[in-house]
CSV table of C-alpha atoms in Angstrom, one decimal:
chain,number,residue,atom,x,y,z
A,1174,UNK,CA,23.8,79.6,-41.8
A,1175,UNK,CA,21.8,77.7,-39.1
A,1176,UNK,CA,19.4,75.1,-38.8
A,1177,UNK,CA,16.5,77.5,-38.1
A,1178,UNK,CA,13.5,77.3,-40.8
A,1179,UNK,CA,12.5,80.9,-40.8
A,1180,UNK,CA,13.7,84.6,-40.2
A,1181,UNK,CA,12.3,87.9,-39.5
A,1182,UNK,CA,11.8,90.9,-42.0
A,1183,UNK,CA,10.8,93.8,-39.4
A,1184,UNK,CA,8.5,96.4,-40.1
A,1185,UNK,CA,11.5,99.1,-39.9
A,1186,UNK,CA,12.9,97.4,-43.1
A,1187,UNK,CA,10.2,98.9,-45.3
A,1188,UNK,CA,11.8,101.6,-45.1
A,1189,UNK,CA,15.0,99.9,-47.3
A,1190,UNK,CA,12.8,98.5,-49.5
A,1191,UNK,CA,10.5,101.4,-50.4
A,1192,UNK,CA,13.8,103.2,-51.4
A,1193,UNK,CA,14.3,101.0,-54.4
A,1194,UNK,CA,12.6,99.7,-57.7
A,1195,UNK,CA,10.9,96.6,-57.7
A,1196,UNK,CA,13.7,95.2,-59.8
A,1197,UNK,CA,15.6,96.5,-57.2
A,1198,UNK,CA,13.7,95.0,-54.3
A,1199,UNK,CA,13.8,91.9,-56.1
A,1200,UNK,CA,17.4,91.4,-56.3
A,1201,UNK,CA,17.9,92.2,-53.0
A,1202,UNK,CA,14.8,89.9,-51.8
A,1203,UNK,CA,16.5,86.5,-53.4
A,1204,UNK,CA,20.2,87.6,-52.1
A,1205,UNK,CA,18.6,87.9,-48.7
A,1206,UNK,CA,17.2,84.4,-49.1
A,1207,UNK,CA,20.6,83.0,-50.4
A,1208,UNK,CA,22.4,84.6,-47.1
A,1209,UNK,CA,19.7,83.0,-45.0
A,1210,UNK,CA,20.5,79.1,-46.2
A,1211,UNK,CA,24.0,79.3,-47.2
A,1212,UNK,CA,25.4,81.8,-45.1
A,1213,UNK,CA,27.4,83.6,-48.0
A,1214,UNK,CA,26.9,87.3,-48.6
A,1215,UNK,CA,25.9,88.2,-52.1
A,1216,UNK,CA,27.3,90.7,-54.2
A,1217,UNK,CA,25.5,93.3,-55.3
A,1218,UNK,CA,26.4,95.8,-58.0
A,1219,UNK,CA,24.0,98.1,-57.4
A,1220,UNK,CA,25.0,100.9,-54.4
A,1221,UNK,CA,21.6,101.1,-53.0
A,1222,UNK,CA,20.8,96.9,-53.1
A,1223,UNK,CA,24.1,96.6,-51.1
A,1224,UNK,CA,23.3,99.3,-48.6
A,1225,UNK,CA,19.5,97.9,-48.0
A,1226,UNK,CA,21.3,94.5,-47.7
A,1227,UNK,CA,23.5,95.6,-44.8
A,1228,UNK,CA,20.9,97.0,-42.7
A,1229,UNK,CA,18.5,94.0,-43.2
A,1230,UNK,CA,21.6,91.4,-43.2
A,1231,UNK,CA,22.7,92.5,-40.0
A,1232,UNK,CA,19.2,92.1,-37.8
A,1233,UNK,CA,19.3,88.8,-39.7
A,1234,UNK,CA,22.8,88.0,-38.1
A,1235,UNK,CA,21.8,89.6,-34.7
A,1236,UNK,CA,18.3,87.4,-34.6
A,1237,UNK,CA,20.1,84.1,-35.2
A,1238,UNK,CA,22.7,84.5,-33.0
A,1239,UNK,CA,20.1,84.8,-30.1
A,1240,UNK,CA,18.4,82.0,-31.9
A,1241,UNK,CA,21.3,79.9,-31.4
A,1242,UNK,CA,22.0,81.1,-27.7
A,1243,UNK,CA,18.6,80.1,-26.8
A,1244,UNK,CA,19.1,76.7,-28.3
A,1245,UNK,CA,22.4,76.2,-26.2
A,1246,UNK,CA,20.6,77.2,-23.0
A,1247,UNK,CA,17.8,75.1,-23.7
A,1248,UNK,CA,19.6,72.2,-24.5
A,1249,UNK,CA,21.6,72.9,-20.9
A,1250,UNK,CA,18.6,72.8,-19.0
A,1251,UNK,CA,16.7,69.5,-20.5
A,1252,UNK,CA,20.4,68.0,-19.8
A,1253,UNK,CA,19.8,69.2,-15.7
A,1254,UNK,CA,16.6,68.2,-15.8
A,1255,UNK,CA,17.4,64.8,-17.0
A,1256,UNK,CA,20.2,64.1,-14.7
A,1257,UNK,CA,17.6,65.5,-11.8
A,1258,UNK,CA,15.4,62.8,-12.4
A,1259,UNK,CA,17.8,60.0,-12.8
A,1260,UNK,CA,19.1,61.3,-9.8
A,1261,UNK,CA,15.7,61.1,-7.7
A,1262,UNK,CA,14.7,58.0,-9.7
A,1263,UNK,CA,17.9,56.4,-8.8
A,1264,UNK,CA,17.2,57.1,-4.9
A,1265,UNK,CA,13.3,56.4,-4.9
A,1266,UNK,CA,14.7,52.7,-6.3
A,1267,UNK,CA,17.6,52.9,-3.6
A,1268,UNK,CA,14.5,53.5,-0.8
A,1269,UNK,CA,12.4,51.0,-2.4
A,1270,UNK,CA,15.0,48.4,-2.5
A,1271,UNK,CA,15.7,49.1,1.8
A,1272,UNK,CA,11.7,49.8,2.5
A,1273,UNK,CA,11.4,45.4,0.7
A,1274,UNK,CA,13.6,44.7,3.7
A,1275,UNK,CA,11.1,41.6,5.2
A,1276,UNK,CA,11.0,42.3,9.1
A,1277,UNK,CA,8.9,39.9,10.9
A,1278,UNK,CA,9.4,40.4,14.2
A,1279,UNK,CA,7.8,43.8,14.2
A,1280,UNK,CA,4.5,44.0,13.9
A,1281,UNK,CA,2.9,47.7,13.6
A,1282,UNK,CA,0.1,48.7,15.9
A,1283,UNK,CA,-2.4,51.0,15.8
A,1284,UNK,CA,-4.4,52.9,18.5
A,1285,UNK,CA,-7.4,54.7,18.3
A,1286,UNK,CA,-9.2,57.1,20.8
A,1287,UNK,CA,-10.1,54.6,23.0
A,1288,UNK,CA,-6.8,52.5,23.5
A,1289,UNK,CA,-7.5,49.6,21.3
A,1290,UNK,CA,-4.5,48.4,20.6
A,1291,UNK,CA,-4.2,45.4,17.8
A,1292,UNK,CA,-1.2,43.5,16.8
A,1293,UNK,CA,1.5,40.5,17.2
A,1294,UNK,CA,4.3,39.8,19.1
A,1295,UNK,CA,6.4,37.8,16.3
A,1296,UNK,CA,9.5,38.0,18.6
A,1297,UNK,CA,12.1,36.7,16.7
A,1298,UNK,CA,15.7,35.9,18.4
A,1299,UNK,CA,18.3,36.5,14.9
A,1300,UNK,CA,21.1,37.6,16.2
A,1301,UNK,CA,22.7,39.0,13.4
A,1302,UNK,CA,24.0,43.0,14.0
A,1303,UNK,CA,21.7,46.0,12.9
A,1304,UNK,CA,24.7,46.9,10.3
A,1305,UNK,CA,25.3,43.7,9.0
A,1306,UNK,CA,22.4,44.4,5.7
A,1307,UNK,CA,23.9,45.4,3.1
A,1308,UNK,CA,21.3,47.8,2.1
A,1309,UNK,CA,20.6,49.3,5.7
A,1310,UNK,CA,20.6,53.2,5.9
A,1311,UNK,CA,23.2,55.2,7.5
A,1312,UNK,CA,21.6,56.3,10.2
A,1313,UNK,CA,22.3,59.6,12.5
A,1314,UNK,CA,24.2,59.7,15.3
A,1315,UNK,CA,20.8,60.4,16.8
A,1316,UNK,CA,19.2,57.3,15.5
A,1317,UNK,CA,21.7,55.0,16.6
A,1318,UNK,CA,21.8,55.9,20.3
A,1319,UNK,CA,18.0,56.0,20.3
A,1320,UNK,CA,17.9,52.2,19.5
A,1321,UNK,CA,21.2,51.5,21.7
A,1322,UNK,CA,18.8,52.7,24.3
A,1323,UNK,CA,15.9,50.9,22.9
A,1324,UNK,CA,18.2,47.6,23.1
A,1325,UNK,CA,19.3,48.0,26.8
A,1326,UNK,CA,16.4,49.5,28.4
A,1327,UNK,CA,13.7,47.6,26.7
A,1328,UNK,CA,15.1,44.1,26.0
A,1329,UNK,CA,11.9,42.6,27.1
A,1330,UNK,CA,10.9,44.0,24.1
A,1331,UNK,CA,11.7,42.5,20.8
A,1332,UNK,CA,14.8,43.4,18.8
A,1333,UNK,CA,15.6,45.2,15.9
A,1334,UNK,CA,16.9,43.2,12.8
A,1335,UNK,CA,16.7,46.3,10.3
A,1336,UNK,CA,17.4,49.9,10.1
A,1337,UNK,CA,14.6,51.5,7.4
A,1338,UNK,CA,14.8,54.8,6.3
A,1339,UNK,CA,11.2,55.1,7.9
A,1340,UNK,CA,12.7,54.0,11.4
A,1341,UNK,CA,15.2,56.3,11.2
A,1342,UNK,CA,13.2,59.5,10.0
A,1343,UNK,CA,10.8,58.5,12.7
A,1344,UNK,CA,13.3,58.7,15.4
A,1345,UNK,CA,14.7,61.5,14.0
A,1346,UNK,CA,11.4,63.5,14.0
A,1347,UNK,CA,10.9,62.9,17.5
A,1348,UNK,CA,14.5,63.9,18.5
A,1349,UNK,CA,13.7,67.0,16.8
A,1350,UNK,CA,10.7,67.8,19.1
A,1351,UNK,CA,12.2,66.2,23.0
A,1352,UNK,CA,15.6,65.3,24.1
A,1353,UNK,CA,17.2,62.2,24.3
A,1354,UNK,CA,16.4,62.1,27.8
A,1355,UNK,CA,13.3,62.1,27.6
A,1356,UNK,CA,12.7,59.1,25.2
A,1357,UNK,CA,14.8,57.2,27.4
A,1358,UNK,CA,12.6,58.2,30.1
A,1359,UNK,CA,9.9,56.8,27.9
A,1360,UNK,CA,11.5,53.7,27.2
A,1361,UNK,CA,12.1,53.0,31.2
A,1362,UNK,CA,8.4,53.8,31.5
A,1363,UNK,CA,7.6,51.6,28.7
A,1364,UNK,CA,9.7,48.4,30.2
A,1365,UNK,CA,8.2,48.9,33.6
A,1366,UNK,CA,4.3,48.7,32.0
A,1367,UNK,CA,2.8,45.5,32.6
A,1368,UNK,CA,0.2,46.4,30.1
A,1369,UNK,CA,2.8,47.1,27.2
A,1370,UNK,CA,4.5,43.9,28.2
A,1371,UNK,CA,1.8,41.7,27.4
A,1372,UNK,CA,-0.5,41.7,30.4
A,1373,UNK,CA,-3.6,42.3,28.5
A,1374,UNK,CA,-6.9,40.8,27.3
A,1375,UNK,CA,-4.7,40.2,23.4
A,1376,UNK,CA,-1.3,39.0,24.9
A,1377,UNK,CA,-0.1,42.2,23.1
A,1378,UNK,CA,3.5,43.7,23.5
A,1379,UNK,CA,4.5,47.1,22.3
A,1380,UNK,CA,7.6,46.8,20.1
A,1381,UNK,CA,9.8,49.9,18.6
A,1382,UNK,CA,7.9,51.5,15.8
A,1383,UNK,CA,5.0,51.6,18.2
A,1384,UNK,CA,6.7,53.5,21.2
A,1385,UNK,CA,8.4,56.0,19.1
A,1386,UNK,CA,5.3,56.5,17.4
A,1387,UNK,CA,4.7,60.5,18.4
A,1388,UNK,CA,1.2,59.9,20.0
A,1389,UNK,CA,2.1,56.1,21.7
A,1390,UNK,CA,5.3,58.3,23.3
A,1391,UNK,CA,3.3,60.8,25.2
A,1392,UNK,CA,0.6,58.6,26.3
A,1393,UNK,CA,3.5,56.6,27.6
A,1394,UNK,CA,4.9,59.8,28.6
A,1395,UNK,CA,1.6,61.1,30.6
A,1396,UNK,CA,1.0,57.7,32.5
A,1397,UNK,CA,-1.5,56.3,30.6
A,1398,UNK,CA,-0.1,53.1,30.7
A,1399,UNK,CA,1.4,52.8,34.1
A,1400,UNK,CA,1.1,50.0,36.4
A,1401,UNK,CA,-2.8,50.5,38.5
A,1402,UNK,CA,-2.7,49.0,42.1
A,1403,UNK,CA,-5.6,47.4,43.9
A,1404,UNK,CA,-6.1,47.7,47.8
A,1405,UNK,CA,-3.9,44.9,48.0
A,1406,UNK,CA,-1.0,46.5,46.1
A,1407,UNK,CA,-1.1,44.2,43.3
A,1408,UNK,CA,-0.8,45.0,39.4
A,1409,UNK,CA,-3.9,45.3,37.5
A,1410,UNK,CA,-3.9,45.4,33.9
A,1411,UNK,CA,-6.0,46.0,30.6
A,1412,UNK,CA,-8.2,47.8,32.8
A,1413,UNK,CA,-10.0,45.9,35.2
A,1414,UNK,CA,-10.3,47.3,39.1
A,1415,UNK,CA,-11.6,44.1,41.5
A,1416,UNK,CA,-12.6,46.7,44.1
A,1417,UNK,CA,-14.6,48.9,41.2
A,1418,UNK,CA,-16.5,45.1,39.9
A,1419,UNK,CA,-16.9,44.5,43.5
A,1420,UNK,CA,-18.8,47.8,44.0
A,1421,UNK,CA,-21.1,47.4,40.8
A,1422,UNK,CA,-22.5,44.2,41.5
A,1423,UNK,CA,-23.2,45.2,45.2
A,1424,UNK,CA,-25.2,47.6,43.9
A,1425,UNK,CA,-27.7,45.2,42.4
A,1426,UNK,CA,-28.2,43.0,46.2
């Protein structure tokens, strides 16, 4: 009948069974067991036996059917499941394969509280286009003219070789928080910094992934690393002031 190893005799068939002798009962006890594993309906001579055998029969017939239906649904959803995760497994190796991409002329940067920046130039002059990889993202409209920006405004800055998914859900995140115009008033502050292009104690030059950096961007944003003049109108960077040094060591005459 099914390939289920059990059934259920309820409570209410007592009832049946307590109508008949135990001969009686035990007639109808095997033909319910040989419905059960072949699925053919006995015949029973006796009146009573066959009308016992319809009541308990049918539950039987009712129980395995949702038996059954539960199997079919469960057997549906291990199926979704499994094609779920190949799915997302099949993606987490697509982004693994793009985030292997070697990029050596960016080097990341970070800042703490007290504007310590650490890090390499690697400037690296390879020409070849931003979609030539054959693994590159497709990045958002969004993304793109970010980094056409990045490319005309900055281009004292290193270039771009690679698109990575985290480049482009990094510009995207900002995107989502200021307007274009503002990160290419970022970017013009950016190129106009002394400091940012390598006029510091390190030799250190801010490349992309650092300026769209969320805190980096404001900092830029708010000044913070605009040109300082002395009396004499001259840049001063990495924060030293002649006129301040001047001052301190008078002090000590």
């Amino acid at each position: 009948m099914t390939d289920k190893k059990s059934f259920v005799l309820y409570f209410d068939n007592k009832t049946q069974f307590d109508m008949l002798s135990d001969d009686q009962a035990g007639k109808l006890i095997k033909g319910i067991y040989e419905f059960v594993c072949s699925g053919v309906t006995p015949e029973f001579e006796d009146g009573m036996i066959r009308m016992a055998f319809s009541f308990i029969s049918a539950a039987i017939v009712r129980d395995t059917a949702k038996y059954e239906e539960k199997c079919r649904k469960n057997k549906e959803n291990v199926k979704k499941r499994f094609e779920r995760q190949r799915s997302l497994t099949n993606e987490y190796e697509r982004k693994r394969s793009l985030s292997n991409v070697t990029d050596n002329d960016i080097d990341i940067v970070n800042e703490n509280d007290n504007d310590n920046e650490k890090g390499n130039d690697n400037e690296n002059d390879m020409q070849s286009s931003l979609y030539d990889c054959e693994n590159s993202p497709s990045p958002s409209e969004g993304s793109e003219k970010i980094i056409e920006h990045y490319h005309k405004i900055c281009s004292n800055f290193s270039r771009i070789t690679a698109i990575t998914p985290e480049r482009c859900n990094a510009v995207n995140s900002l995107l989502s928080k200021y307007s274009e115009e503002k990160v290419i008033e970022m970017f013009n502050k950016a190129s106009r910094s002394a400091f940012l292009n390598g006029s510091n104690s390190r030799n250190w030059r801010a490349n992309f992934d650092w300026l769209i950096n969320e805190a980096n961007f404001l900092k830029i944003l708010e000044g913070n690393y605009d040109n300082a003049k002395n009396s004499h109108n001259s840049i001063v960077s990495d924060g030293f002031y002649p006129d301040k040094y001047a001052s301190l060591v008078n002090n000590f005459d």
